Amino acid sequence: MADAAIAAPAAPATAAAASPPLSVLLRRVLQLAAPTTLVAAVQSLCQLFEPWLAARQGTAALAGWAVVLPFALLLQQMSTGAMGGGVVSAIARALGAQRREEASALVLHAVVIALGFGLAYAVLLAGFPREILGLIGGPEAAEAAAAYCAWLFGLGAIPAWLANTLASVLRGGGRHALASRVLLLAWLGYPPLAWALMEPAGFGLAGAGIAFAAMMTVATLGMAAVVLRGGAGFRPTLRIRLQAALFGRILSVGLIACVMATIANLTTILVTARIAAHGAAAVAAYGVSARLEFLMVPLAFGVGSALTALVGRAVGGGDWATARRTAWSGALLALAVTASVGFGVALFPGATARAFSGDPAVVAIATEALAIIGWALPGFGVGMALYFAAMGAGRMRWPVVAAVSRITLAVGGGWLLADVLGLGLPGQFLAVALGITAYGAITAAAVRPGNWSG
């Protein structure tokens, strides 16, 4: 079974020579990454169905979907990779140090955190969609997106947080395949339900929000049943007093990762706000580019979730040499996966753009964006994989620096290139590509003995 890859706690290594060979590390990463990568790929394909359906509702609806996109991605990234990564890291390190009772107690603390964050999303984005979205995409896009946003977050935020948190519990126990099976069933049901609600049922863009909420509710119920039965390799302890120290185990990594996810999506939000001055077609076009950019996140997460668990186990056992080598093994795999998408988009930008919209203005701008940004996407995948590895190691300083560098270049560099130097939209797209490249390079440079050590 793939879940056996980290079934036993890691033993501390006494020397670098004790670290397993690269082939063994690659096999371990692949065993855990394969099921998660599969569900991530299916999720990405299902979510790529969204802009196609939105475009069938008209350019205004596509622009509305594009304005909601950063917030929807932020929810997924926080619950799955950010705070979810904190859950994986805390449980993996506890099991690596052979503290099974602590791992069992961490589950309830993770659920409480998920409920709090899910409620915050529901109140803010379902309660004030026009006010928040209007600040980014303007009144036309905000009005088109208001009902979609209200359903997506009002009914879907809490179930999405719970489903992804419970999946992280399973991954922390090394049961990646089990977590993926439950999520896979939910995501496979999403496209047909979204289509049925949007078109035959006549709900329009709001139908996609209703479909997301329904599928996440099903996933939560299934995941809860699996975890309570001991699917993570232990049964959670629910009748305990909540402890600040256990919240700290998760939040010490998860909060920093949430800040980084916020910065990543704030980058998209601010770039979208800058592009809004060029009209709804430009916003819709950048929404297509941003979706493909963030497609790297779930693809890299397949490898990254394995790295968080494996690196966490190694660090829990005091084996930093294996932790570093495991991280670099995963980075190579992430490069192979994301390069196939990124280079394909860069080489065939027009065909990619036409797959999402029939509006000539949207296609023209999206083609220009993809031809520039596509070449940077593989570096983003490598950076994301090593970011997840850093979560397992508890070494988050340099990934934060990388995230700040990215937003500085994408937004500040966009102002310099597009406005000051007069390059217009191509200058803004170039700045986005430079920000992505800096993010990958800085994150990769941080995985070295001087930074990753006991």
XYZ file of C-alpha atoms in Angstrom, residues 45-441:
397
model
C -9.701 19.750 -14.219
C -13.055 20.060 -12.493
C -12.299 23.657 -11.524
C -11.148 24.449 -15.065
C -14.733 23.572 -16.001
C -15.870 26.641 -14.025
C -14.587 29.389 -16.368
C -15.981 27.488 -19.361
C -19.413 27.369 -17.737
C -19.114 30.987 -16.590
C -18.178 32.099 -20.100
C -21.383 30.476 -21.403
C -23.256 32.909 -19.148
C -21.573 35.904 -20.813
C -18.521 38.125 -20.347
C -20.003 39.811 -17.249
C -20.428 36.434 -15.539
C -16.883 35.417 -16.485
C -15.592 38.672 -15.007
C -17.658 37.998 -11.862
C -16.203 34.522 -11.580
C -12.690 35.986 -12.001
C -13.264 38.440 -9.137
C -14.383 35.653 -6.780
C -11.532 33.381 -7.886
C -8.815 34.721 -5.524
C -11.092 34.282 -2.497
C -12.175 30.782 -3.534
C -8.549 29.811 -4.074
C -7.597 31.353 -0.731
C -10.187 29.204 1.024
C -8.871 26.065 -0.653
C -5.232 26.955 -0.036
C -5.714 27.907 3.610
C -7.799 24.867 4.499
C -5.767 22.355 2.468
C -2.161 23.472 2.222
C -1.736 26.248 4.806
C -3.580 25.422 8.033
C -4.004 21.912 6.644
C -0.229 21.757 6.300
C 0.046 22.844 9.935
C -2.170 19.905 10.873
C -0.111 17.471 8.772
C 3.147 18.822 10.200
C 1.988 18.687 13.838
C 0.636 15.139 13.596
C 3.618 13.858 11.576
C 6.132 15.308 14.040
C 4.191 13.868 16.975
C 4.170 10.417 15.380
C 7.842 10.748 14.370
C 8.687 11.393 18.046
C 6.396 8.480 19.022
C 3.863 10.708 20.850
C 0.718 8.937 19.661
C -1.552 10.336 22.388
C -0.606 13.852 21.330
C -1.451 13.031 17.714
C -4.875 11.757 18.807
C -5.569 14.905 20.814
C -4.517 17.189 17.967
C -7.539 16.148 15.869
C -10.111 17.969 18.024
C -7.945 21.079 18.095
C -7.700 20.980 14.294
C -11.493 20.735 13.957
C -12.026 23.719 16.274
C -9.622 25.786 14.180
C -11.439 24.738 10.995
C -14.818 25.771 12.386
C -13.494 29.190 13.367
C -11.925 29.933 9.998
C -14.911 28.562 8.060
C -17.299 30.763 10.011
C -15.155 33.838 9.339
C -15.262 33.166 5.597
C -19.018 32.644 5.663
C -19.750 35.876 7.561
C -17.470 38.131 5.540
C -17.925 36.887 1.988
C -21.525 35.671 2.111
C -22.597 38.683 4.143
C -20.890 41.437 2.163
C -20.168 40.162 -1.376
C -20.961 43.361 -3.279
C -18.976 45.577 -0.939
C -15.853 43.395 -0.963
C -15.893 42.357 -4.624
C -16.737 45.863 -5.812
C -13.452 47.130 -4.408
C -11.569 44.773 -6.717
C -13.428 44.293 -9.975
C -15.825 47.216 -10.036
C -19.643 47.260 -9.670
C -20.430 45.315 -12.867
C -18.309 42.294 -11.970
C -19.382 42.466 -8.308
C -23.078 42.423 -9.200
C -22.583 39.444 -11.521
C -20.735 37.552 -8.782
C -22.782 38.458 -5.697
C -25.165 35.476 -5.632
C -22.388 33.046 -6.597
C -20.190 34.363 -3.791
C -23.010 34.181 -1.239
C -23.778 30.533 -1.988
C -20.148 29.479 -2.388
C -19.067 30.786 1.008
C -22.365 30.924 2.914
C -23.053 27.209 2.498
C -19.637 25.942 1.418
C -16.949 27.556 3.576
C -17.420 25.539 6.766
C -17.813 22.140 5.004
C -14.760 22.888 2.842
C -12.640 23.710 5.902
C -13.800 20.599 7.747
C -13.307 18.242 4.795
C -9.805 19.506 4.045
C -8.785 19.558 7.724
C -9.877 15.956 8.236
C -8.028 14.994 5.056
C -4.929 16.619 6.575
C -5.349 14.450 9.673
C -5.196 11.380 7.445
C -2.137 12.715 5.604
C -0.391 13.451 8.879
C -0.768 9.761 9.664
C 0.664 8.871 6.246
C -2.724 7.791 4.861
C -2.639 9.932 1.735
C -4.413 7.392 -0.473
C -7.335 7.098 1.921
C -7.789 10.877 2.084
C -7.609 11.102 -1.696
C -10.272 8.464 -2.295
C -12.871 10.392 -0.299
C -12.063 13.741 -1.920
C -11.929 12.191 -5.393
C -15.531 11.022 -5.174
C -16.672 14.498 -4.170
C -14.784 16.333 -6.918
C -15.947 13.939 -9.626
C -19.510 14.830 -8.732
C -18.919 18.573 -8.928
C -18.855 19.316 -12.718
C -22.138 17.581 -13.644
C -23.914 19.047 -10.621
C -22.567 22.547 -11.359
C -23.705 22.298 -14.989
C -27.147 21.000 -13.990
C -27.704 23.823 -11.512
C -26.272 26.560 -13.728
C -28.036 25.735 -16.998
C -30.993 23.309 -16.866
C -32.040 24.488 -13.383
C -31.444 28.122 -14.366
C -29.441 29.270 -11.332
C -26.710 30.767 -13.512
C -23.347 31.429 -11.897
C -24.847 30.884 -8.431
C -25.370 27.214 -9.346
C -21.617 26.621 -9.203
C -21.578 27.896 -5.615
C -24.455 25.625 -4.620
C -22.746 22.628 -6.254
C -19.480 23.338 -4.417
C -21.273 23.539 -1.064
C -23.111 20.262 -1.689
C -19.993 18.347 -2.687
C -17.977 19.659 0.271
C -20.755 18.616 2.662
C -20.661 15.085 1.263
C -16.852 15.058 1.550
C -17.005 16.217 5.188
C -19.388 13.447 6.197
C -17.296 10.795 4.450
C -14.011 12.088 5.854
C -15.392 12.284 9.401
C -16.526 8.666 9.246
C -13.076 7.539 8.092
C -11.153 9.518 10.730
C -13.403 8.451 13.615
C -12.877 4.808 12.651
C -9.116 5.229 13.027
C -8.288 5.767 9.376
C -5.238 7.910 10.254
C -3.647 4.999 12.131
C -5.080 6.120 15.476
C -8.466 7.032 16.895
C -8.924 10.711 17.723
C -9.400 11.683 21.366
C -12.487 13.903 21.499
C -13.270 14.027 25.230
C -10.364 16.187 26.302
C -9.854 19.706 27.569
C -8.585 22.000 24.856
C -4.936 22.930 25.409
C -3.111 26.050 24.268
C 0.055 24.026 23.665
C -1.705 21.757 21.159
C -3.268 24.691 19.365
C 0.264 26.079 19.213
C 1.589 22.915 17.536
C -0.750 23.541 14.594
C -0.895 27.345 14.543
C 2.877 27.891 14.781
C 3.127 26.579 11.217
C -0.448 27.001 10.002
C -0.832 30.711 10.769
C 2.386 31.614 8.973
C 1.287 29.493 6.031
C -2.127 31.224 6.031
C -0.401 34.600 5.907
C 1.603 33.359 2.936
C -1.525 32.073 1.194
C -3.141 35.437 1.824
C -0.145 37.220 0.313
C -0.284 34.934 -2.731
C -3.942 35.661 -3.333
C -3.537 39.321 -2.444
C -1.048 39.401 -5.299
C -3.764 38.190 -7.670
C -6.320 40.565 -6.139
C -4.070 43.616 -6.485
C -3.012 42.711 -10.020
C -6.700 42.208 -10.895
C -7.481 45.623 -9.412
C -4.758 47.202 -11.566
C -6.018 45.429 -14.678
C -9.634 46.472 -13.963
C -8.789 49.914 -15.366
C -8.544 48.238 -18.795
C -12.144 46.944 -18.658
C -14.135 43.770 -17.975
C -12.541 41.885 -20.889
C -9.070 42.416 -19.392
C -10.289 41.241 -15.970
C -11.846 38.133 -17.520
C -8.657 37.439 -19.506
C -6.430 37.723 -16.465
C -8.864 35.421 -14.623
C -8.026 32.706 -17.171
C -4.304 33.308 -16.664
C -4.657 33.356 -12.875
C -6.584 30.077 -12.921
C -3.777 28.397 -14.847
C -1.221 30.010 -12.537
C -2.984 28.621 -9.495
C -3.378 25.293 -11.245
C 0.247 24.818 -10.177
C -0.844 24.880 -6.531
C -2.946 21.676 -6.473
C -0.485 19.956 -8.804
C 2.454 20.870 -6.561
C 0.346 20.017 -3.519
C 0.302 16.381 -4.587
C 4.058 16.273 -4.079
C 4.027 18.898 -1.326
C 1.632 17.033 0.962
C 3.940 14.022 0.810
C 6.901 16.261 1.611
C 5.180 17.812 4.632
C 4.516 14.359 6.103
C 7.892 12.815 5.216
C 9.959 15.833 6.253
C 7.897 16.164 9.437
C 8.584 12.547 10.345
C 12.304 12.950 9.664
C 12.526 16.165 11.678
C 10.518 14.602 14.515
C 13.128 11.852 14.602
C 16.038 14.339 14.441
C 17.169 13.302 10.926
C 17.747 16.650 9.188
C 19.944 15.232 6.434
C 17.109 12.997 5.254
C 14.677 15.902 5.569
C 16.753 18.046 3.192
C 17.328 15.292 0.667
C 13.627 14.398 0.731
C 12.712 18.027 0.047
C 14.965 18.211 -3.014
C 13.684 14.871 -4.297
C 10.156 16.229 -4.177
C 11.201 19.467 -5.870
C 12.472 17.503 -8.875
C 9.167 15.656 -9.120
C 7.213 18.912 -8.866
C 9.325 20.404 -11.643
C 8.506 17.474 -13.924
C 4.769 17.756 -13.241
C 4.376 21.526 -13.503
C 6.723 21.996 -16.475
C 4.448 19.844 -18.622
C 1.585 22.286 -17.996
C 3.523 25.548 -17.917
C 5.519 24.993 -21.071
C 2.455 23.703 -22.904
C 0.557 26.886 -22.035
C 3.495 29.096 -23.061
C 3.934 27.338 -26.390
C 0.212 27.330 -27.285
C -1.242 30.392 -25.554
C -3.846 31.139 -28.201
C -5.317 27.650 -28.190
C -5.397 27.693 -24.400
C -7.173 31.051 -24.300
C -9.750 29.971 -26.874
C -10.589 26.927 -24.767
C -11.980 29.251 -22.090
C -13.673 32.052 -24.021
C -15.113 32.871 -27.407
C -14.924 36.624 -26.849
C -12.215 37.915 -29.242
C -11.143 40.666 -26.837
C -10.760 38.230 -23.927
C -8.878 35.717 -26.103
C -6.454 38.354 -27.398
C -5.497 39.607 -23.929
C -5.379 36.120 -22.383
C -3.106 34.921 -25.200
C -0.700 37.755 -24.472
C -0.721 36.997 -20.741
C -0.199 33.246 -21.125
C 2.660 33.679 -23.619
C 4.581 35.632 -20.968
C 3.516 34.048 -17.665
C 3.477 30.423 -18.842
C 7.279 30.134 -18.870
C 7.466 30.998 -15.149
C 4.905 28.439 -13.978
C 7.326 25.480 -13.473
C 9.393 27.578 -11.059
C 6.223 28.316 -9.131
C 5.595 24.577 -8.832
C 9.092 23.964 -7.439
C 8.675 26.832 -4.989
C 5.329 25.476 -3.800
C 6.728 21.971 -3.276
C 9.627 23.276 -1.174
C 7.241 25.553 0.724
C 5.274 22.478 1.814
C 8.534 20.781 2.763
C 9.433 23.838 4.863
C 6.142 23.422 6.714
C 7.137 19.900 7.694
C 10.515 21.179 8.865
C 9.027 24.156 10.711
C 11.402 26.463 8.784
C 9.105 29.167 7.404
C 11.209 32.354 7.417
C 12.581 32.199 3.872
C 9.322 31.092 2.265
C 7.790 34.231 3.802
C 10.572 36.332 2.253
C 9.852 34.643 -1.088
C 6.140 35.447 -0.858
C 6.818 39.113 -0.036
C 9.265 39.319 -2.956
C 6.630 37.930 -5.286
C 3.936 40.464 -4.386
C 6.466 43.314 -4.479
C 7.580 42.436 -7.996
C 4.099 41.610 -9.333
C 2.442 44.780 -8.032
C 5.290 47.283 -7.637
C 7.110 45.960 -10.675
C 3.843 46.041 -12.608
C 3.403 49.730 -11.781
C 6.987 50.425 -12.885
C 6.848 48.453 -16.129
C 3.251 49.120 -17.143
C 2.753 52.702 -15.992
C 6.115 54.391 -15.548
C 7.851 52.761 -18.527
C 4.650 52.676 -20.569
C 4.598 48.973 -21.461
C 0.917 48.613 -20.600
C -0.628 45.201 -20.022
C 2.418 43.264 -21.361
C 4.542 45.041 -18.737
C 2.131 43.994 -16.007
C 2.207 40.388 -17.213
C 6.023 40.443 -17.273
C 6.045 41.693 -13.680
C 3.783 38.791 -12.654
C 6.211 36.332 -14.291
C 9.207 37.924 -12.540
C 7.430 37.669 -9.190
C 6.723 33.975 -9.713
C 10.355 33.343 -10.683
C 11.661 35.138 -7.587
C 9.322 33.109 -5.383
C 10.665 29.796 -6.681
C 14.322 30.840 -6.573
